[in-house]
Tab-separated table of C-alpha atoms in Angstrom:
chain	number	residue	atom	x	y	z
A	1	MET	CA	81.785	130.726	147.728
A	2	ARG	CA	80.383	130.199	144.056
A	3	VAL	CA	83.443	132.068	142.320
A	4	PHE	CA	85.856	129.960	144.179
A	5	LYS	CA	83.409	127.017	142.755
A	6	VAL	CA	83.644	128.211	139.321
A	7	LEU	CA	87.436	128.596	139.279
A	8	LYS	CA	88.488	125.305	140.810
A	9	SER	CA	85.497	123.694	137.982
A	10	PHE	CA	87.465	125.509	135.193
A	11	PHE	CA	90.757	124.503	137.375
A	12	VAL	CA	89.762	121.074	137.295
A	13	LEU	CA	88.007	121.216	133.158
A	14	ILE	CA	91.609	122.913	132.157
A	15	SER	CA	93.944	119.646	133.650
A	16	PHE	CA	91.981	117.989	132.536
A	17	MET	CA	92.249	119.255	129.171
A	18	MET	CA	96.444	118.916	129.281
A	19	VAL	CA	95.948	115.728	130.177
A	20	PHE	CA	93.987	114.710	127.946
A	21	LYS	CA	96.290	116.624	124.990
A	22	ILE	CA	99.670	114.755	127.466
A	23	ALA	CA	97.722	111.409	126.795
A	24	LEU	CA	96.755	111.966	122.804
A	25	CYS	CA	100.306	113.217	121.831
A	26	ASN	CA	102.128	110.172	123.463
A	27	SER	CA	99.449	107.951	121.737
A	28	ASN	CA	101.152	109.570	118.297
A	29	THR	CA	104.157	109.909	119.296
A	30	LYS	CA	105.031	105.963	120.089
A	31	LEU	CA	104.768	105.631	116.556
A	32	ARG	CA	107.638	105.725	114.348
A	33	LEU	CA	106.331	106.001	110.453
A	34	THR	CA	103.540	107.390	109.797
A	35	VAL	CA	101.905	109.202	106.199
A	36	SER	CA	101.735	113.174	106.785
A	37	LYS	CA	98.747	115.007	105.328
A	38	ASP	CA	100.712	115.917	102.220
A	39	ASN	CA	101.365	112.341	101.291
A	40	VAL	CA	105.272	112.102	103.198
A	41	PHE	CA	106.660	109.494	105.076
A	42	LEU	CA	107.716	110.993	108.547
A	43	LEU	CA	110.251	108.749	110.666
A	44	ASP	CA	110.034	110.459	114.268
A	45	GLY	CA	108.449	112.897	113.117
A	46	ARG	CA	111.202	113.993	110.662
A	47	LYS	CA	111.089	113.350	106.578
A	48	ALA	CA	111.833	110.162	105.961
A	49	TYR	CA	114.467	108.238	104.402
A	50	SER	CA	114.723	105.045	105.604
A	51	HIS	CA	116.298	101.960	103.136
A	52	GLY	CA	115.582	98.551	104.856
A	53	ILE	CA	116.757	95.102	104.514
A	54	ASN	CA	113.594	91.931	104.001
A	55	TYR	CA	114.532	88.808	105.916
A	56	PRO	CA	111.161	86.908	105.275
A	57	ASN	CA	112.712	84.211	107.382
A	58	ALA	CA	113.016	86.241	110.251
A	59	PHE	CA	110.168	84.626	112.224
A	60	SER	CA	109.279	81.428	110.124
A	61	ASN	CA	113.023	80.229	111.595
A	62	LEU	CA	111.739	81.293	114.970
A	63	THR	CA	108.160	79.905	115.139
A	64	LEU	CA	109.594	76.270	112.424
A	65	SER	CA	111.656	75.619	115.360
A	66	SER	CA	112.000	73.163	118.076
A	67	GLU	CA	111.814	73.305	121.324
A	68	ALA	CA	115.007	72.085	121.333
A	69	SER	CA	116.569	73.861	118.999
A	70	LEU	CA	114.711	77.681	119.606
A	71	PRO	CA	117.870	79.001	121.841
A	72	ALA	CA	120.078	79.066	119.431
A	73	LYS	CA	117.799	80.650	116.899
A	74	GLU	CA	116.713	83.081	118.802
A	75	LYS	CA	120.871	84.138	119.458
A	76	LYS	CA	121.010	83.887	116.118
A	77	PHE	CA	118.154	86.908	115.558
A	78	ILE	CA	119.437	88.596	118.697
A	79	ALA	CA	122.887	88.157	116.314
A	80	ASP	CA	121.364	89.715	113.032
A	81	LEU	CA	119.781	92.912	114.730
A	82	GLU	CA	123.131	93.568	115.978
A	83	LEU	CA	124.385	93.439	112.821
A	84	PHE	CA	121.559	95.486	111.165
A	85	LYS	CA	122.559	97.830	114.026
A	86	ALA	CA	126.269	97.833	113.199
A	87	TYR	CA	125.738	99.084	108.823
A	88	ASN	CA	122.361	101.824	110.457
A	89	ILE	CA	119.644	99.700	108.929
A	90	PRO	CA	116.221	100.658	110.228
A	91	PHE	CA	114.403	98.165	110.089
A	92	PHE	CA	113.238	94.684	108.400
A	93	ARG	CA	110.387	93.204	106.548
A	94	THR	CA	109.314	89.937	107.552
A	95	GLN	CA	106.603	87.206	106.888
A	96	ILE	CA	104.642	87.228	109.819
A	97	SER	CA	102.636	83.935	108.342
A	98	GLY	CA	103.429	80.517	106.659
A	99	TYR	CA	103.963	80.058	103.018
A	100	TRP	CA	102.638	76.265	103.349
A	101	PRO	CA	99.358	75.494	105.077
A	102	LEU	CA	101.622	73.443	107.335
A	103	ASN	CA	104.107	75.961	108.379
A	104	TRP	CA	100.871	77.248	109.937
A	105	ASN	CA	100.960	74.212	112.560
A	106	LEU	CA	102.357	76.312	115.266
A	107	TYR	CA	99.683	79.012	115.837
A	108	LEU	CA	96.892	76.775	115.167
A	109	THR	CA	97.675	73.736	117.795
A	110	ASP	CA	99.556	76.811	119.936
A	111	LYS	CA	98.213	80.150	119.640
A	112	GLU	CA	100.244	80.784	123.291
A	113	GLU	CA	103.779	79.933	121.960
A	114	PHE	CA	103.449	80.960	118.134
A	115	PHE	CA	102.652	85.327	120.020
A	116	GLU	CA	105.622	84.047	122.736
A	117	ARG	CA	107.767	84.077	120.050
A	118	LEU	CA	106.113	86.664	118.246
A	119	ASP	CA	106.667	88.460	121.437
A	120	PHE	CA	110.646	88.221	121.547
A	121	LEU	CA	110.818	88.446	117.893
A	122	VAL	CA	109.184	92.215	118.503
A	123	SER	CA	110.266	92.796	121.948
A	124	GLU	CA	114.163	92.802	120.626
A	125	SER	CA	113.675	94.382	117.884
A	126	GLU	CA	112.473	97.424	119.888
A	127	LYS	CA	115.099	96.850	122.812
A	128	ARG	CA	117.909	98.191	119.553
A	129	ASN	CA	115.323	100.117	117.879
A	130	ILE	CA	115.006	99.157	114.682
A	131	GLY	CA	111.599	99.015	113.293
A	132	VAL	CA	109.478	95.791	111.760
A	133	ILE	CA	106.957	96.082	108.401
A	134	PHE	CA	105.092	92.968	108.746
A	135	THR	CA	103.638	91.453	105.686
A	136	PHE	CA	99.936	89.204	106.781
A	137	LEU	CA	100.343	86.711	104.104
A	138	SER	CA	103.045	85.306	102.939
A	139	SER	CA	100.700	82.961	99.946
A	140	GLN	CA	97.340	82.738	98.209
A	141	PHE	CA	96.342	79.676	98.828
A	142	SER	CA	97.090	78.696	102.507
A	143	ILE	CA	94.316	79.782	104.501
A	144	PRO	CA	91.934	78.298	102.061
A	145	ASP	CA	93.413	74.873	102.117
A	146	ILE	CA	93.341	75.269	106.168
A	147	MET	CA	90.215	75.560	106.064
A	148	LYS	CA	89.364	72.678	103.455
A	149	GLU	CA	88.191	76.133	101.126
A	150	PRO	CA	88.876	76.705	97.175
A	151	VAL	CA	91.165	79.656	96.528
A	152	SER	CA	88.426	81.261	94.892
A	153	LYS	CA	86.834	80.981	98.641
A	154	TRP	CA	88.340	84.870	98.768
A	155	GLY	CA	86.042	86.347	96.633
A	156	ASP	CA	83.459	85.033	99.285
A	157	ARG	CA	82.467	87.398	102.671
A	158	ASN	CA	81.463	84.637	104.303
A	159	SER	CA	84.033	81.930	103.787
A	160	ASP	CA	85.717	80.250	106.605
A	161	THR	CA	89.130	81.582	104.485
A	162	ARG	CA	87.731	85.239	105.234
A	163	ASP	CA	86.908	84.356	108.970
A	164	PHE	CA	89.654	82.730	109.515
A	165	PHE	CA	92.152	85.731	107.785
A	166	LYS	CA	90.389	88.574	110.225
A	167	LYS	CA	90.068	86.665	113.138
A	168	PHE	CA	94.691	86.576	112.717
A	169	THR	CA	94.412	89.884	111.842
A	170	LEU	CA	92.845	91.677	114.522
A	171	GLU	CA	94.704	89.639	117.386
A	172	ILE	CA	98.342	90.845	115.200
A	173	VAL	CA	97.295	93.957	115.331
A	174	GLN	CA	95.442	94.450	118.693
A	175	ARG	CA	98.563	92.615	120.784
A	176	TYR	CA	101.138	94.949	118.649
A	177	LYS	CA	99.647	98.461	118.104
A	178	ASP	CA	101.394	99.883	120.819
A	179	SER	CA	104.519	98.896	119.891
A	180	ARG	CA	106.811	101.577	118.140
A	181	ALA	CA	109.231	98.607	116.625
A	182	VAL	CA	105.759	97.621	114.491
A	183	TRP	CA	106.419	100.086	111.480
A	184	ALA	CA	103.298	99.296	109.199
A	185	TRP	CA	101.295	96.928	108.340
A	186	GLU	CA	101.409	95.151	105.393
A	187	PHE	CA	98.844	92.612	103.346
A	188	ALA	CA	100.250	90.012	101.783
A	189	GLU	CA	103.493	89.270	99.328
A	190	ASN	CA	102.784	90.044	95.828
A	191	PHE	CA	98.510	88.795	96.250
A	192	LEU	CA	97.702	89.813	93.663
A	193	TYR	CA	100.715	89.366	91.180
A	194	LEU	CA	99.074	86.140	90.080
A	195	CYS	CA	94.927	87.623	89.996
A	196	ASP	CA	93.296	87.479	86.285
A	197	LEU	CA	96.133	84.873	84.520
A	198	PRO	CA	94.243	84.146	81.295
A	199	GLY	CA	93.956	80.048	80.453
A	200	SER	CA	92.973	77.078	82.217
A	201	GLU	CA	96.805	75.992	82.865
A	202	ASN	CA	98.217	79.629	84.379
A	203	GLY	CA	97.060	80.860	87.801
A	204	LEU	CA	97.489	78.016	89.560
A	205	PHE	CA	99.046	77.619	92.940
A	206	PRO	CA	101.459	74.588	94.305
A	207	VAL	CA	100.982	71.468	95.008
A	208	SER	CA	102.620	69.459	97.864
A	209	GLU	CA	100.520	66.900	100.100
A	210	LYS	CA	102.908	66.469	102.518
A	211	MET	CA	102.602	70.801	103.499
A	212	GLY	CA	99.603	70.801	103.332
A	213	THR	CA	97.907	71.498	100.454
A	214	PRO	CA	95.423	69.136	98.356
A	215	SER	CA	96.362	66.419	95.480
A	216	GLU	CA	95.568	68.793	92.524
A	217	ARG	CA	94.701	72.429	92.227
A	218	THR	CA	91.331	72.837	89.683
A	219	LEU	CA	89.596	76.232	88.008
A	220	LYS	CA	87.713	77.198	90.959
A	221	ASP	CA	91.642	78.137	92.835
A	222	LYS	CA	91.523	80.846	90.554
A	223	ILE	CA	91.794	84.057	91.401
A	224	THR	CA	91.188	87.764	90.536
A	225	ARG	CA	91.357	90.980	91.537
A	226	LYS	CA	87.247	91.861	91.326
A	227	MET	CA	86.993	88.628	93.928
A	228	ILE	CA	90.130	90.664	95.857
A	229	TYR	CA	89.590	94.138	96.197
A	230	PRO	CA	86.984	93.419	98.696
A	231	VAL	CA	89.442	91.255	100.626
A	232	LEU	CA	92.006	94.519	101.026
A	233	GLU	CA	89.134	96.747	101.414
A	234	GLU	CA	88.058	95.143	104.675
A	235	PHE	CA	91.438	94.365	105.739
A	236	CYS	CA	92.603	97.582	105.901
A	237	LYS	CA	88.789	98.611	107.412
A	238	ASN	CA	89.538	95.800	110.708
A	239	ILE	CA	92.905	97.530	110.936
A	240	ARG	CA	91.772	100.583	111.414
A	241	SER	CA	89.531	99.494	113.951
A	242	LEU	CA	92.409	99.351	115.894
A	243	ASP	CA	94.778	101.927	114.791
A	244	LYS	CA	94.446	105.314	113.325
A	245	ILE	CA	97.519	105.749	112.147
A	246	ARG	CA	99.822	103.363	111.519
A	247	PRO	CA	100.347	103.149	107.432
A	248	ILE	CA	98.958	100.158	105.829
A	249	PHE	CA	100.588	99.150	102.946
A	250	LEU	CA	99.732	96.413	100.104
A	251	GLY	CA	102.939	94.170	99.870
A	252	ASP	CA	102.495	94.034	95.464
A	253	ARG	CA	105.403	93.444	92.773
A	254	PHE	CA	105.532	96.506	89.778
A	255	PRO	CA	102.377	95.105	87.496
A	256	ARG	CA	103.188	91.853	84.874
A	257	ARG	CA	103.106	94.158	81.266
A	258	SER	CA	99.482	92.430	80.270
A	259	SER	CA	97.741	93.124	84.077
A	260	PHE	CA	95.080	95.022	82.914
A	261	ASN	CA	94.341	93.129	79.689
A	262	ASN	CA	94.592	89.844	81.361
A	263	ILE	CA	91.063	91.033	83.414
A	264	ASN	CA	89.881	91.148	79.635
A	265	GLY	CA	91.426	87.411	78.871
A	266	ARG	CA	94.645	88.666	76.399
A	267	TRP	CA	98.105	89.009	76.321
A	268	SER	CA	98.724	91.923	74.789
A	269	THR	CA	100.685	94.555	76.310
A	270	ASP	CA	99.295	97.288	78.847
A	271	THR	CA	99.961	100.794	77.815
A	272	PRO	CA	101.586	103.218	80.164
A	273	GLN	CA	98.887	105.074	80.952
A	274	VAL	CA	96.722	101.730	81.894
A	275	ARG	CA	99.442	100.223	83.607
A	276	GLU	CA	99.159	103.542	86.273
A	277	ARG	CA	95.675	103.301	86.258
A	278	LEU	CA	96.488	100.046	87.434
A	279	MET	CA	98.579	100.678	89.998
A	280	ILE	CA	96.954	103.599	91.979
A	281	LYS	CA	93.560	101.353	91.617
A	282	ASP	CA	95.359	98.269	93.191
A	283	ASN	CA	96.648	100.236	96.016
A	284	SER	CA	93.464	102.472	96.380
A	285	GLU	CA	93.093	101.382	99.892
A	286	PHE	CA	96.420	101.531	101.080
A	287	ASP	CA	98.764	104.673	102.246
A	288	ALA	CA	101.641	104.260	100.415
A	289	LEU	CA	101.238	102.124	96.335
A	290	SER	CA	103.937	99.314	96.683
A	291	VAL	CA	106.028	98.286	94.883
A	292	HIS	CA	108.741	95.668	94.127
A	293	LEU	CA	111.038	96.043	91.240
A	294	PHE	CA	114.142	94.194	90.377
A	295	ASN	CA	117.134	94.772	87.887
A	296	ASN	CA	117.476	91.500	86.272
A	297	ALA	CA	116.725	90.876	82.238
A	298	ASP	CA	112.863	90.647	83.471
A	299	LEU	CA	112.628	94.215	82.550
A	300	ILE	CA	114.007	94.102	78.945
A	301	LYS	CA	111.782	90.407	78.912
A	302	LEU	CA	108.793	92.216	80.211
A	303	TYR	CA	108.597	95.383	79.226
A	304	GLY	CA	111.028	96.578	76.020
A	305	GLU	CA	114.861	97.859	75.229
A	306	LYS	CA	114.331	101.251	76.675
A	307	GLU	CA	112.958	100.276	79.742
A	308	THR	CA	115.560	100.162	82.753
A	309	PHE	CA	115.408	100.057	86.804
A	310	GLU	CA	115.800	103.890	87.442
A	311	SER	CA	113.159	104.296	84.369
A	312	LEU	CA	110.373	102.013	85.743
A	313	LEU	CA	111.197	103.159	89.954
A	314	GLU	CA	110.727	106.769	87.674
A	315	PHE	CA	107.753	105.602	86.596
A	316	SER	CA	106.714	104.234	89.870
A	317	LEU	CA	106.997	107.362	91.840
A	318	LYS	CA	105.186	109.764	89.331
A	319	ALA	CA	101.871	106.972	89.886
A	320	ALA	CA	102.545	107.622	93.791
A	321	LYS	CA	102.290	111.360	93.222
A	322	LYS	CA	99.833	111.268	91.286
A	323	ALA	CA	97.323	109.000	93.773
A	324	ARG	CA	98.990	111.425	96.223
A	325	LYS	CA	100.965	108.898	98.426
A	326	PRO	CA	104.350	108.300	99.391
A	327	LEU	CA	105.555	105.119	97.390
A	328	PHE	CA	107.100	102.095	99.414
A	329	LEU	CA	109.773	100.123	97.952
A	330	GLY	CA	109.147	96.690	99.456
A	331	GLU	CA	111.367	94.706	97.951
A	332	TRP	CA	114.640	95.909	95.371
A	333	GLY	CA	118.114	94.211	94.033
A	334	TRP	CA	118.069	90.867	92.644
A	335	SER	CA	115.194	88.678	91.663
A	336	ASN	CA	115.717	83.863	89.983
A	337	ASP	CA	112.586	84.576	88.733
A	338	SER	CA	114.077	84.215	85.252
A	339	ALA	CA	116.791	82.236	83.006
A	340	LYS	CA	120.460	82.570	84.075
A	341	SER	CA	122.890	85.375	82.293
A	342	GLU	CA	125.094	87.531	81.891
A	343	TYR	CA	123.732	90.707	83.354
A	344	PHE	CA	121.747	88.326	86.051
A	345	PHE	CA	122.924	88.245	90.017
A	346	THR	CA	125.874	90.451	88.621
A	347	ASP	CA	127.283	93.915	91.413
A	348	LYS	CA	126.506	95.761	88.317
A	349	ALA	CA	122.943	95.238	88.704
A	350	PHE	CA	123.885	96.236	92.354
A	351	GLU	CA	124.688	98.886	91.746
A	352	GLU	CA	122.751	100.668	88.592
A	353	ALA	CA	119.837	100.193	90.935
A	354	LEU	CA	121.786	101.683	94.116
A	355	LEU	CA	122.789	104.453	91.787
A	356	ALA	CA	118.295	104.848	90.787
A	357	ILE	CA	117.884	104.988	94.838
A	358	GLU	CA	120.350	107.424	95.255
A	359	LYS	CA	119.391	109.826	92.635
A	360	LEU	CA	115.510	109.136	92.398
A	361	LYS	CA	115.417	109.750	96.291
A	362	PRO	CA	111.980	107.095	96.651
A	363	GLN	CA	111.702	107.457	101.118
A	364	LEU	CA	111.314	103.726	101.618
A	365	THR	CA	112.782	101.473	100.606
A	366	ALA	CA	113.929	97.353	101.909
A	367	PHE	CA	116.207	95.194	99.733
A	368	TRP	CA	115.771	91.937	98.913
A	369	VAL	CA	117.340	89.875	100.247
A	370	TYR	CA	119.220	88.690	104.359
A	371	ASP	CA	120.152	85.418	104.714
A	372	LEU	CA	117.899	83.468	102.693
A	373	SER	CA	119.338	79.738	102.440
A	374	TYR	CA	117.060	78.884	98.658
A	375	GLN	CA	117.948	82.521	97.978
A	376	PRO	CA	122.183	81.994	98.398
A	377	VAL	CA	123.001	83.970	95.156
A	378	ASN	CA	121.345	86.571	95.755
A	379	SER	CA	121.330	86.761	99.870
A	380	THR	CA	123.122	89.082	101.663
A	381	SER	CA	124.870	88.189	105.643
A	382	ALA	CA	126.870	88.339	108.085
A	383	THR	CA	129.351	86.414	105.832
A	384	LYS	CA	128.314	86.964	101.642
A	385	ASN	CA	128.392	89.953	99.767
A	386	THR	CA	128.938	92.435	102.450
A	387	TYR	CA	129.328	95.084	100.126
A	388	VAL	CA	125.237	95.467	100.345
A	389	LEU	CA	125.143	95.950	103.226
A	390	GLU	CA	128.376	98.973	103.547
A	391	ALA	CA	125.955	100.138	99.767
A	392	LEU	CA	123.119	100.364	102.616
A	393	LYS	CA	124.764	101.613	105.346
A	394	LYS	CA	126.400	104.623	103.412
A	395	LEU	CA	123.172	105.040	101.791
A	396	ASN	CA	120.991	105.011	105.324
A	397	LYS	CA	124.200	107.739	106.628
A	398	ALA	CA	124.011	109.423	103.656
A	399	GLU	CA	120.175	110.177	103.820
A	400	ILE	CA	120.320	111.187	107.719
A	401	GLN	CA	123.000	113.559	107.157
A	402	ASN	CA	121.448	115.496	104.406
A	403	LEU	CA	118.197	115.701	106.677
A	404	GLU	CA	120.609	117.183	109.306
A	405	ASN	CA	121.669	119.829	106.592
């Protein structure tokens, strides 16, 4: 009888361990995108080469819609997903908060409806096996403006700004942490790019009272990396309290020519060594080194005649390797941030960037941009610049074939 009881206990223990192991495996395999111990992106457990697209307004198109216009917006979003599917685009990157304070109105006044619309975006993406990267912040100033605080209150751990953002972050992660559609969490859109700018006129954020900002900005609205680094640490810590595995990204541009020297109040050009150290430091809390890089006239203006899209992408890949992290090229293509030139918004510029990506093989990239009304020239859609979609289709197909061979 004693032997029987011992054996019974043994088999119960074994059964429990098997169930626990299966549950654990299922929990891990729910996530499509992960980072391996040897600092490689994995997609469904295999080495990833995935080239997606930026669709920054995918969610705001839904949140800013009236109840009457919502069905048409939902129908368009589904059509966009079907287009991505047809062109073999595996994921899109989108912003889930407002650029202006007024754009947060649905979240602030009807949170249930806000999440119903975000549920729709996630569920429709999941049905089609299309991934989503959530960018939490669209601007540096919207939350402080909502909280009636200067933007520099990001640097105060006890501020209403920090408290609001923490609650928002935890709400989002708790709700969607088990969705296979969500590939990664991302802090913000180019948040550090406007840090540390010397001079009283530089680094001040835009004003629009009708969109909910104060009537003017002051020096208290300027921000520095010293203020923001603890915010990045807290952001990652908050996510990791709920989601231990899914990648977390920073979401910033390739540094300014003088980003490091700006910290010390100078505009002199950073050395390559200093720029690399800054990129690694900026991304130190994250699972990848993220960068945004555009092939336009700014390259020569900012970094010199010897620099090209390819050389700066190669520099970024080397920095990521030194940081022992994969590279996320979160935006690439054209940009409308510089003066017009013959080299601006051209097929040639796109082709050069595409060739660099084919040659250097960053594992995870997202083309900028899909269906963005205020950037009509460099947007792609079902009817405009479709050669971009064709190029992404071929790029993803080639990468899949390489993995299979």
